[in-house]
Coordinates of C-alpha atoms in Angstrom, one line a residue:
M1 CA 124.9 86.1 102.1
P2 CA 121.4 86.9 100.7
S3 CA 119.4 84.2 99.0
K4 CA 118.5 84.3 95.4
G5 CA 115.0 85.5 94.5
F6 CA 113.0 88.6 94.8
H7 CA 109.8 90.1 96.2
F8 CA 107.1 92.4 95.0
V9 CA 107.3 96.1 96.1
R10 CA 104.5 98.0 94.2
L11 CA 101.9 97.3 91.5
E12 CA 100.5 100.2 89.5
A13 CA 97.9 100.5 86.7
H14 CA 98.2 103.4 84.3
G15 CA 95.9 104.9 81.7
R16 CA 95.0 108.2 80.0
D17 CA 92.6 110.5 81.9
V18 CA 92.4 108.1 84.9
K19 CA 94.1 108.2 88.3
V20 CA 97.0 105.8 88.8
A21 CA 95.8 102.7 90.7
S22 CA 98.5 101.4 93.1
L23 CA 99.1 98.8 95.8
D24 CA 102.3 98.5 97.9
F25 CA 103.7 95.2 99.3
G26 CA 106.2 94.6 102.1
T27 CA 108.4 91.6 103.0
G28 CA 106.9 88.9 105.3
L29 CA 103.1 88.6 105.5
N30 CA 100.8 90.9 103.4
V31 CA 97.0 90.7 103.8
I32 CA 94.7 92.5 101.4
S33 CA 91.2 92.0 102.8
G34 CA 87.8 93.5 102.2
A35 CA 84.4 93.1 100.6
S36 CA 83.6 90.9 97.7
D37 CA 83.8 92.4 94.2
T38 CA 86.6 94.9 95.1
G39 CA 89.2 93.5 92.7
K40 CA 91.2 91.2 95.0
S41 CA 91.1 88.2 92.6
Y42 CA 91.9 90.7 89.7
L43 CA 95.1 91.6 91.5
V44 CA 96.1 87.9 91.8
H45 CA 95.7 87.7 88.0
C46 CA 97.7 90.9 87.6
L47 CA 100.7 89.5 89.6
N48 CA 100.5 86.3 87.6
F49 CA 100.3 88.2 84.3
M50 CA 103.3 90.4 85.3
T51 CA 105.5 87.4 86.0
G52 CA 104.9 86.0 82.5
A53 CA 101.4 84.5 82.2
K54 CA 100.1 85.0 78.7
E55 CA 96.4 85.6 79.5
P56 CA 95.8 89.2 80.6
P57 CA 93.6 89.7 83.7
K58 CA 89.9 89.5 83.0
A59 CA 88.6 93.0 82.2
I60 CA 86.3 94.5 84.8
P61 CA 84.2 97.7 84.6
E62 CA 86.6 99.5 87.0
S63 CA 89.6 98.7 84.8
S64 CA 88.1 100.7 81.9
G65 CA 90.6 103.3 80.7
Y66 CA 93.6 101.6 82.1
E67 CA 96.2 100.4 79.6
T68 CA 99.4 99.3 81.3
L69 CA 100.6 97.5 84.4
W70 CA 103.8 98.4 86.2
L71 CA 105.4 96.0 88.8
E72 CA 108.4 97.0 91.0
I73 CA 110.4 94.1 92.3
E74 CA 113.5 94.0 94.5
T75 CA 115.9 91.1 94.8
W76 CA 116.8 89.9 98.2
S77 CA 120.3 91.4 97.6
G78 CA 118.8 94.9 97.1
E79 CA 118.7 95.3 93.3
T80 CA 115.5 97.0 92.1
F81 CA 113.7 96.6 88.7
T82 CA 110.4 97.8 87.3
L83 CA 108.5 95.7 84.7
E84 CA 106.0 97.4 82.4
R85 CA 103.5 95.6 80.2
S86 CA 100.4 96.4 78.3
L87 CA 97.1 95.0 79.6
R88 CA 96.6 93.6 76.2
G89 CA 99.6 91.3 76.7
K90 CA 102.8 90.5 74.7
D91 CA 106.3 91.7 75.6
F92 CA 107.7 93.6 78.6
R93 CA 109.8 96.7 79.1
L94 CA 112.5 96.4 81.8
H95 CA 113.4 99.6 83.8
K96 CA 116.4 99.0 86.0
C97 CA 115.2 101.4 88.7
K98 CA 112.3 102.0 91.2
I99 CA 108.9 102.6 89.8
N100 CA 108.9 106.3 90.8
E101 CA 112.3 106.8 89.1
V102 CA 111.3 105.6 85.7
D103 CA 112.2 107.9 82.8
P104 CA 109.7 107.3 80.0
A105 CA 112.1 108.8 77.5
A106 CA 115.0 106.5 78.5
D107 CA 116.0 103.5 76.4
V108 CA 115.1 100.3 78.1
E109 CA 115.6 96.6 77.5
E110 CA 112.6 94.7 76.0
L111 CA 111.9 91.3 77.4
K112 CA 110.0 88.9 75.1
E113 CA 106.9 87.2 76.3
S114 CA 108.1 83.8 75.0
R115 CA 111.2 82.3 73.5
S116 CA 112.2 83.6 70.1
T117 CA 115.1 83.2 67.6
G118 CA 116.5 86.7 68.3
K119 CA 119.0 87.6 71.0
K120 CA 116.5 89.3 73.3
R121 CA 115.9 87.8 76.7
T122 CA 112.5 86.5 77.7
I123 CA 110.7 87.5 80.9
S124 CA 111.2 83.9 82.0
Q125 CA 115.0 84.0 81.5
F126 CA 115.2 87.3 83.4
L127 CA 113.3 86.0 86.4
L128 CA 115.1 82.7 86.4
E129 CA 118.4 84.6 86.6
L130 CA 117.1 86.5 89.6
I131 CA 116.3 83.3 91.4
G132 CA 119.5 81.5 90.3
A133 CA 117.8 78.9 88.1
E134 CA 119.1 79.9 84.7
G135 CA 119.9 76.8 82.7
L136 CA 117.3 74.7 84.4
R137 CA 116.5 71.6 82.4
L138 CA 113.4 69.5 83.0
R139 CA 112.4 66.1 81.6
I140 CA 109.1 66.3 79.7
N141 CA 108.2 62.7 78.8
A142 CA 109.0 59.1 79.5
K143 CA 111.4 59.0 76.5
G144 CA 113.7 61.3 78.5
E145 CA 113.3 64.3 76.3
V146 CA 114.5 67.4 78.2
H147 CA 113.4 71.0 77.8
S148 CA 114.5 74.3 79.3
G149 CA 112.7 75.2 82.5
S150 CA 110.6 78.3 82.8
F151 CA 109.6 80.7 85.5
R152 CA 106.1 79.6 84.9
D153 CA 107.2 76.3 86.5
F154 CA 107.9 78.3 89.7
A155 CA 104.8 80.4 89.4
H156 CA 102.5 77.4 89.3
L157 CA 103.7 76.6 92.8
S158 CA 103.8 80.2 94.0
I159 CA 100.8 82.2 92.7
I160 CA 97.6 80.2 93.6
N161 CA 94.3 81.6 92.4
E162 CA 90.9 81.0 93.9
E163 CA 90.0 78.2 91.4
R164 CA 93.2 76.2 92.0
I165 CA 93.3 76.5 95.8
Y166 CA 90.1 74.4 96.1
T167 CA 91.1 71.7 93.6
E168 CA 91.1 68.1 94.4
G169 CA 94.0 67.7 92.0
S170 CA 97.7 67.6 93.1
P171 CA 99.4 70.9 93.7
V172 CA 102.4 69.4 91.9
R173 CA 100.4 68.7 88.8
A174 CA 99.3 72.4 88.7
T175 CA 98.0 72.6 85.1
G176 CA 96.0 69.4 85.4
Q177 CA 97.1 68.5 81.8
F178 CA 98.2 65.0 81.1
V179 CA 100.9 66.2 78.7
S180 CA 102.5 68.3 81.4
K181 CA 102.5 65.6 84.1
T182 CA 106.1 64.5 83.6
R183 CA 107.5 68.0 83.5
E184 CA 105.6 69.1 86.6
E185 CA 106.7 66.1 88.6
S186 CA 110.3 66.6 87.4
F187 CA 110.2 70.2 88.6
F188 CA 108.8 69.3 92.0
R189 CA 111.7 66.8 92.3
Y190 CA 114.1 69.5 91.4
L191 CA 112.8 71.8 94.2
L192 CA 113.2 68.9 96.7
T193 CA 116.6 67.7 95.6
G194 CA 118.2 70.8 93.9
I195 CA 119.1 68.5 90.9
D196 CA 117.5 69.1 87.5
D197 CA 117.4 66.7 84.5
S198 CA 120.4 68.1 82.7
S199 CA 122.1 64.6 82.9
V200 CA 119.2 62.7 81.4
I201 CA 120.0 61.2 78.0
S202 CA 117.1 61.2 75.6
S203 CA 115.9 58.0 74.1
K204 CA 113.8 59.6 71.5
D205 CA 115.7 57.9 68.7
E206 CA 114.4 54.6 70.0
E207 CA 111.2 53.4 68.5
E208 CA 108.2 53.0 70.7
T209 CA 106.7 49.7 71.5
E210 CA 103.2 49.0 70.2
P211 CA 101.5 48.9 73.7
Y212 CA 103.2 52.2 74.6
R213 CA 102.0 53.8 71.3
Q214 CA 98.4 52.5 71.9
A215 CA 98.4 53.8 75.4
R216 CA 99.5 57.2 74.2
A217 CA 96.8 57.2 71.6
E218 CA 94.1 56.2 74.1
A219 CA 95.3 58.8 76.5
I220 CA 95.2 61.5 73.9
Q221 CA 91.8 60.4 72.7
Q222 CA 90.4 60.6 76.2
I223 CA 91.8 64.1 76.6
I224 CA 90.2 65.1 73.3
E225 CA 86.8 63.7 74.3
S226 CA 86.9 65.5 77.7
T227 CA 88.1 68.7 76.1
E228 CA 85.3 68.5 73.5
D229 CA 82.7 68.0 76.3
A230 CA 84.0 71.0 78.1
L231 CA 83.9 73.0 74.8
N232 CA 80.3 72.0 74.1
E233 CA 79.3 73.1 77.6
L234 CA 80.7 76.5 77.0
V235 CA 79.3 77.2 73.5
D236 CA 76.5 75.9 71.3
A237 CA 78.5 76.2 68.0
P238 CA 82.2 75.4 68.6
A239 CA 83.1 75.9 64.9
E240 CA 81.9 79.6 65.1
V241 CA 83.8 80.5 68.2
S242 CA 86.5 82.6 66.5
S243 CA 84.0 84.7 64.5
Q244 CA 81.8 85.1 67.5
L245 CA 84.7 86.3 69.6
E246 CA 85.8 88.8 66.9
K247 CA 82.3 90.2 66.7
L248 CA 82.0 90.4 70.4
R249 CA 85.3 92.3 70.7
V250 CA 84.0 94.9 68.2
T251 CA 80.8 95.2 70.3
I252 CA 82.7 95.6 73.5
D253 CA 84.9 98.3 71.9
Q254 CA 81.7 100.2 70.7
T255 CA 80.0 99.8 74.1
T256 CA 83.2 101.0 75.9
T257 CA 83.2 104.1 73.7
S258 CA 79.5 104.7 74.4
I259 CA 80.2 104.4 78.1
A260 CA 83.0 107.0 77.9
V261 CA 80.7 109.4 76.0
D262 CA 77.8 108.9 78.5
R263 CA 80.2 109.4 81.4
D264 CA 81.5 112.6 79.9
R265 CA 78.0 113.9 79.4
L266 CA 77.1 112.9 83.0
R267 CA 80.1 114.7 84.4
Q268 CA 79.3 117.8 82.3
E269 CA 75.8 117.9 83.7
Q270 CA 77.0 117.3 87.2
V271 CA 79.4 120.2 86.8
R272 CA 76.6 122.5 85.4
R273 CA 74.3 121.5 88.4
R274 CA 77.1 122.2 90.9
D275 CA 77.8 125.6 89.3
L276 CA 74.1 126.5 89.3
W277 CA 73.8 125.6 93.0
A278 CA 76.8 127.8 93.7
D279 CA 75.2 130.7 91.8
I280 CA 71.9 130.2 93.7
E281 CA 73.8 130.2 97.1
A282 CA 75.8 133.3 96.1
S283 CA 72.7 135.2 94.9
T284 CA 70.7 134.2 98.0
A285 CA 73.5 135.5 100.3
R286 CA 73.7 138.8 98.3
T287 CA 69.9 139.2 98.5
E288 CA 69.9 138.7 102.3
L289 CA 72.7 141.3 102.6
L290 CA 70.9 143.9 100.5
N291 CA 67.6 143.3 102.4
R292 CA 69.5 143.9 105.7
L293 CA 70.9 147.1 104.2
V294 CA 67.4 148.3 103.2
N295 CA 66.2 147.7 106.8
R296 CA 69.1 149.8 108.2
F297 CA 68.4 152.6 105.7
A298 CA 64.7 152.6 106.9
L299 CA 65.9 153.2 110.5
L300 CA 68.2 156.0 109.2
D301 CA 65.2 157.6 107.5
E302 CA 63.2 157.5 110.7
H303 CA 66.1 159.3 112.4
Y304 CA 66.1 162.0 109.7
K305 CA 62.3 162.4 110.1
S306 CA 62.7 162.8 113.9
D307 CA 65.4 165.4 113.5
S308 CA 63.3 167.4 111.0
R309 CA 60.3 167.4 113.3
R310 CA 62.4 168.5 116.2
L311 CA 63.9 171.4 114.1
K312 CA 60.4 172.5 112.9
A313 CA 59.2 172.5 116.6
M314 CA 62.2 174.8 117.5
A315 CA 61.4 177.2 114.7
E316 CA 57.7 177.4 115.7
A317 CA 58.6 177.9 119.4
G318 CA 60.8 180.9 118.4
E319 CA 57.9 182.3 116.4
Y320 CA 55.6 182.0 119.4
L321 CA 58.2 183.6 121.7
S322 CA 58.7 186.6 119.5
Q323 CA 55.0 187.4 119.7
L324 CA 54.9 187.5 123.5
P325 CA 55.1 191.0 125.3
L326 CA 58.4 192.1 126.8
V327 CA 58.5 191.4 130.6
E328 CA 61.1 191.3 133.3
C329 CA 62.4 188.0 134.4
P330 CA 60.9 187.2 137.7
V331 CA 64.1 185.3 138.8
C332 CA 67.1 187.4 137.7
G333 CA 65.4 190.6 136.9
T334 CA 66.5 190.7 133.2
E335 CA 64.4 193.1 131.3
D336 CA 64.1 191.0 128.1
A337 CA 63.6 187.4 129.3
W338 CA 62.9 185.9 125.9
G339 CA 66.0 187.5 124.2
E340 CA 66.2 189.8 121.3
N341 CA 64.0 189.2 118.3
E342 CA 67.2 189.1 116.2
D343 CA 68.5 186.0 118.1
I344 CA 65.2 184.2 117.6
G345 CA 65.3 184.9 113.9
Q346 CA 68.8 183.5 113.6
V347 CA 67.7 180.3 115.3
Q348 CA 64.7 180.0 113.0
R349 CA 66.9 180.4 109.9
A350 CA 69.4 177.8 111.2
C351 CA 66.6 175.4 111.8
A352 CA 65.2 175.9 108.3
A353 CA 68.7 175.4 106.7
E354 CA 69.2 172.2 108.7
I355 CA 65.7 170.9 107.7
Q356 CA 66.6 171.6 104.1
R357 CA 69.9 169.6 104.4
I358 CA 68.1 166.7 106.1
E359 CA 65.5 166.6 103.3
M360 CA 68.3 166.4 100.7
L361 CA 69.9 163.5 102.6
R362 CA 66.5 161.8 102.7
S363 CA 66.1 162.3 99.0
D364 CA 69.6 160.7 98.4
L365 CA 68.7 157.8 100.8
E366 CA 65.4 157.2 99.0
S367 CA 67.2 157.0 95.7
T368 CA 69.8 154.5 97.1
V369 CA 67.1 152.3 98.6
S370 CA 65.3 152.3 95.3
D371 CA 68.4 151.1 93.6
I372 CA 69.0 148.4 96.1
E373 CA 65.4 147.1 95.9
G374 CA 65.9 147.0 92.1
Q375 CA 69.0 144.8 92.6
V376 CA 67.1 142.6 95.0
E377 CA 64.3 142.1 92.5
T378 CA 66.8 141.3 89.7
L379 CA 68.6 138.8 92.0
N380 CA 65.3 137.1 93.0
R381 CA 64.4 136.7 89.3
G382 CA 67.8 135.1 88.7
I383 CA 67.4 132.8 91.6
V384 CA 64.1 131.6 90.3
R385 CA 65.6 130.9 86.8
S386 CA 68.6 129.1 88.3
K387 CA 66.4 126.9 90.5
R388 CA 64.3 126.0 87.5
S389 CA 67.4 125.0 85.5
Y390 CA 68.8 123.2 88.6
D391 CA 65.7 121.1 88.9
T392 CA 65.6 120.3 85.2
I393 CA 69.3 119.1 85.2
S394 CA 68.8 117.2 88.4
Q395 CA 65.8 115.4 86.9
E396 CA 67.8 114.5 83.8
I397 CA 70.7 113.2 85.9
E398 CA 68.6 111.2 88.3
K399 CA 66.0 109.8 85.9
T400 CA 68.0 109.5 82.6
L401 CA 71.8 109.6 82.9
L402 CA 72.4 107.6 86.0
P403 CA 70.0 104.8 85.2
A404 CA 71.4 104.7 81.6
E405 CA 74.9 104.3 83.1
E406 CA 73.8 101.4 85.3
V407 CA 72.2 99.7 82.4
T408 CA 75.4 100.2 80.3
K409 CA 77.6 98.8 83.1
E410 CA 75.4 95.7 83.4
E411 CA 75.6 95.3 79.6
I412 CA 79.4 95.6 79.5
S413 CA 79.7 93.2 82.4
Q414 CA 77.6 90.6 80.6
L415 CA 79.7 91.2 77.4
L416 CA 82.9 90.7 79.3
E417 CA 81.7 87.5 80.9
K418 CA 80.7 86.2 77.4
Q419 CA 84.2 87.2 76.1
V420 CA 85.9 85.2 78.8
R421 CA 83.7 82.2 78.0
L422 CA 84.5 82.5 74.3
E423 CA 88.2 82.9 75.0
Q424 CA 88.1 79.8 77.1
A425 CA 86.3 78.0 74.2
T426 CA 88.9 79.3 71.7
A427 CA 91.7 77.9 73.8
L428 CA 89.9 74.6 74.2
A429 CA 89.2 74.4 70.4
E430 CA 92.9 75.1 69.7
Q431 CA 93.9 72.4 72.2
V432 CA 91.5 69.9 70.5
S433 CA 93.1 70.8 67.1
R434 CA 96.6 70.2 68.4
L435 CA 95.7 66.9 70.1
K436 CA 94.0 65.6 67.0
A437 CA 97.1 66.4 64.9
Q438 CA 99.2 64.7 67.5
L439 CA 96.9 61.7 67.5
E440 CA 96.9 61.5 63.8
E441 CA 100.7 61.5 63.8
I442 CA 100.9 58.7 66.3
R443 CA 98.4 56.5 64.4
S444 CA 100.0 57.1 61.0
A445 CA 103.5 56.2 62.3
A446 CA 105.2 53.0 61.1
P447 CA 104.7 49.9 63.3
P448 CA 107.4 49.9 66.0
A449 CA 110.0 47.4 66.4
S450 CA 109.8 45.4 69.6
R451 CA 112.3 46.9 72.0
K452 CA 112.1 46.8 75.7
R453 CA 112.6 50.1 77.4
E454 CA 115.3 50.2 80.0
T455 CA 113.8 52.8 82.2
T456 CA 110.4 53.6 83.7
E457 CA 108.9 57.0 84.1
G458 CA 108.3 56.7 87.8
S459 CA 111.9 55.8 88.6
Q460 CA 113.1 58.9 86.8
T461 CA 110.8 61.5 88.3
A462 CA 110.4 60.4 92.0
A463 CA 112.3 62.1 94.7
S464 CA 113.9 60.1 97.5
T465 CA 112.0 59.2 100.6
S466 CA 114.3 61.3 102.9
E467 CA 113.7 64.4 100.8
T468 CA 109.9 64.0 100.7
D469 CA 109.9 63.2 104.5
E470 CA 111.8 66.4 105.3
F471 CA 109.4 68.4 103.2
C472 CA 106.4 66.7 104.8
K473 CA 107.7 67.6 108.3
V474 CA 107.8 71.3 107.3
V475 CA 104.1 71.0 106.2
E476 CA 103.3 69.0 109.3
K477 CA 104.8 71.8 111.5
L478 CA 102.8 74.4 109.7
L479 CA 99.5 72.5 110.1
G480 CA 100.3 72.1 113.8
E481 CA 100.7 75.8 114.3
W482 CA 97.4 76.4 112.5
K483 CA 95.7 73.8 114.7
F484 CA 94.5 72.0 111.6
P485 CA 91.5 69.8 112.3
E486 CA 92.4 66.1 112.7
T487 CA 96.0 66.9 112.2
G488 CA 98.6 64.2 112.4
R489 CA 101.6 62.8 110.5
V490 CA 102.0 64.1 107.0
T491 CA 103.3 61.8 104.3
F492 CA 103.7 62.1 100.5
S493 CA 102.0 59.9 98.0
E494 CA 104.2 59.3 94.9
T495 CA 101.2 57.9 93.1
K496 CA 99.0 60.9 93.6
Q497 CA 101.8 63.4 94.0
D498 CA 100.1 65.0 97.0
I499 CA 100.3 65.0 100.7
V500 CA 98.4 62.6 103.0
I501 CA 97.4 64.0 106.4
N502 CA 96.9 61.6 109.2
G503 CA 96.4 58.8 106.7
K504 CA 93.7 60.7 104.8
D505 CA 94.2 62.0 101.2
R506 CA 94.1 65.8 100.9
A507 CA 91.6 65.5 98.0
S508 CA 89.1 63.6 100.2
H509 CA 88.4 66.6 102.4
G510 CA 85.8 69.4 101.9
K511 CA 86.6 72.6 100.1
G512 CA 87.7 74.6 103.2
I513 CA 90.2 71.9 104.3
R514 CA 91.5 71.4 100.8
A515 CA 92.2 75.1 100.5
L516 CA 94.0 75.2 103.9
S517 CA 96.1 72.1 103.1
Y518 CA 96.9 73.5 99.6
S519 CA 98.2 76.6 101.3
A520 CA 100.3 74.5 103.7
F521 CA 101.8 72.7 100.7
V522 CA 103.0 75.8 98.9
V523 CA 104.0 77.8 102.0
G524 CA 105.8 74.6 103.3
L525 CA 107.6 74.2 100.0
L526 CA 108.7 77.9 100.2
R527 CA 110.1 77.4 103.7
F528 CA 111.7 74.0 102.7
C529 CA 113.5 75.7 99.8
R530 CA 114.7 78.5 101.9
K531 CA 116.0 76.1 104.6
K532 CA 117.7 73.8 102.0
K533 CA 118.9 76.8 99.9
R534 CA 117.0 75.6 96.8
S535 CA 116.0 77.9 94.0
H536 CA 112.7 79.8 94.8
S537 CA 111.5 83.3 94.2
G538 CA 110.7 83.6 97.9
I539 CA 107.0 84.6 97.1
V540 CA 103.7 82.8 97.8
V541 CA 100.4 84.4 96.7
L542 CA 97.2 82.9 98.0
D543 CA 93.7 83.9 96.9
S544 CA 90.9 83.3 99.5
P545 CA 92.5 80.4 101.5
L546 CA 90.0 80.8 104.3
V547 CA 86.7 81.8 102.6
A548 CA 85.4 78.2 102.3
Y549 CA 85.6 77.5 106.0
R550 CA 82.0 78.4 106.1
E551 CA 81.3 75.3 104.0
P552 CA 79.1 72.9 106.1
D553 CA 81.7 70.0 106.0
S554 CA 84.4 72.0 107.8
Q555 CA 82.9 75.1 109.5
K556 CA 82.2 73.7 112.9
T557 CA 85.5 72.0 113.4
V558 CA 87.6 75.0 112.1
K559 CA 85.8 77.6 114.2
T560 CA 86.3 75.5 117.3
A561 CA 90.0 75.3 116.7
N562 CA 90.4 79.0 115.8
V563 CA 92.2 78.0 112.6
K564 CA 91.7 81.4 111.0
E565 CA 93.4 83.3 113.8
N566 CA 96.2 80.7 114.2
F567 CA 96.7 80.7 110.4
Y568 CA 97.4 84.5 110.4
R569 CA 99.5 84.4 113.6
S570 CA 101.7 81.6 112.2
L571 CA 102.4 83.3 108.9
A572 CA 103.0 86.7 110.6
K573 CA 106.1 85.2 112.3
P574 CA 109.2 86.6 110.5
V575 CA 110.8 84.1 108.2
R576 CA 114.0 85.4 106.5
E577 CA 113.7 86.4 102.8
T578 CA 110.1 85.3 102.2
Q579 CA 107.0 87.2 101.2
V580 CA 103.5 85.7 101.6
I581 CA 100.6 87.7 100.1
I582 CA 97.0 86.7 101.0
F583 CA 93.8 88.0 99.4
E584 CA 90.9 87.3 101.7
N585 CA 87.4 88.6 102.5
E586 CA 87.8 88.7 106.3
D587 CA 90.3 90.9 108.2
P588 CA 93.1 89.3 110.2
P589 CA 93.1 89.6 114.1
E590 CA 93.9 93.0 115.5
D591 CA 97.2 91.8 117.1
V592 CA 98.4 90.5 113.7
I593 CA 97.5 93.7 111.7
S594 CA 100.2 95.8 113.5
K595 CA 102.9 93.2 112.6
I596 CA 102.2 92.9 108.8
T597 CA 101.6 94.9 105.7
Y598 CA 97.8 95.3 105.7
T599 CA 95.4 96.8 103.1
H600 CA 91.7 97.0 103.5
F601 CA 89.3 97.4 100.5
S602 CA 86.0 98.9 101.8
G603 CA 84.0 98.7 98.6
D604 CA 82.7 102.2 99.6
K605 CA 82.0 104.3 96.5
T606 CA 81.7 107.6 98.4
G607 CA 85.4 108.2 98.4
K608 CA 85.7 108.4 102.3
H609 CA 87.6 105.1 102.4
R610 CA 89.7 103.1 99.9
S611 CA 87.2 101.3 97.8
G612 CA 89.4 98.8 96.0
F613 CA 92.5 98.6 93.7
F614 CA 91.1 101.2 91.3
P615 CA 90.3 104.7 92.6
S616 CA 86.5 105.3 93.0

């Protein structure tokens, strides 16, 4: 019986007046490799966005003109769906067919981005149904309050971007936010045990103890201070972030419009230059053909002249013969050896007629040659004019339009970077505002009655030792296959909610080793869930897990152990109903490429090879 869950099949980006950008995925191991700045990290954000993340992928110059993303997914039991979403965010459209079978005019179900009061399903509810986790309940705080689970809980341990893969923080505490700590640990316990928190009885009606209230207030105050520090590092005037962001968006829209206009003009000039060059080549070829024809006509005229001279000579010879005295032929004895005068006259008249006909032909030939030479002269004048126009257009393209396009690209890139920074600042400002309200609520609450809590947070969120040990053995086996440096026994730290390798915390290693061990954690969790028949989508996406091996603290050891090659060979081994997608700069070994779904982004803008996700 197939497991619950699904895998990605195809991702497409659509827009008006642009070619469809697409990328296909297979089951098992997928590697998308290639040069930097070819859109690999952008694709990771696209996959996260199409599985329910609120933030759209960061706009890049190549994505200009694209408006929607389409993602085809297939369940492990064979059902196919296509999700459609605007790159500006908000709700989804659900097509219950393959991406190439979508009928734009057909009525489709709309999936809400987030929970609403209506009857429409959310994207999270739809995806949770596919993986068999509908009705998932997770404890969110020490009081035992329980909320519904979300597919984002699964995504945090399945789709790992470049920033998170190098973190020193726990993979379990994916968001790094204090307020999400209990929920994230409860979810990890659910994956290990298969038991959610539906049975937990909330104690929210109980009043808090004073020490607990003070601890909460202090924790929130610390978060507020750290968030404000981060906000001040991003912008100089936090209070003006919203207005700055609005103005910046207007500027970006105007600049984008200007880029489109400049590109249209550049394309028009390039088309004009191409047409002029085609005209020049056609006219030059025509001129060469006519010149060859004139040369051949000159030879024909020489033949006419030669024939005319020969006929004149024959006529003159007849005249001379007619003036000679009649004598007997010394050979045959014929009395009139030169023939009758009448015969000679006929020959002379025939020669004169033929000479007249030849002169008429020469006259016609001369007229024809004159016409051709006139055409050649006209063509040559046209070629000169076309070359002059071609040089003028080329100069404008090379010295004005192309440099202007580069400047505008750089300008829009800087604006987009500033937009990202302001959006981050806006999110931080909103978080500060929410935290301050929460802090004010805690401080203004009535003094609590002294009541001892009966439970502790740790006892309710921790998984049993046998479950964590079994998970750690899966990770340990993976690291062994990869020939992980200084590998050894893997254990799980309940305090840090992270793995400990050979007695050393994961966070204490350098970036390269942290990325590798983070990858082992999420891939190991996928394989553990498949083995124990726990709910899991079956997908793991990793962005740049091997790039940091060049860092000085890990490069020598990793190269010696051939970790990169062993990493790919291990993940290329077939594991039933799983899909691992890796975005990496370097290519996998040749013997692995033939066994996996492999895509290479060349970064080549000439169009000879695939440049990146978006057509060049």
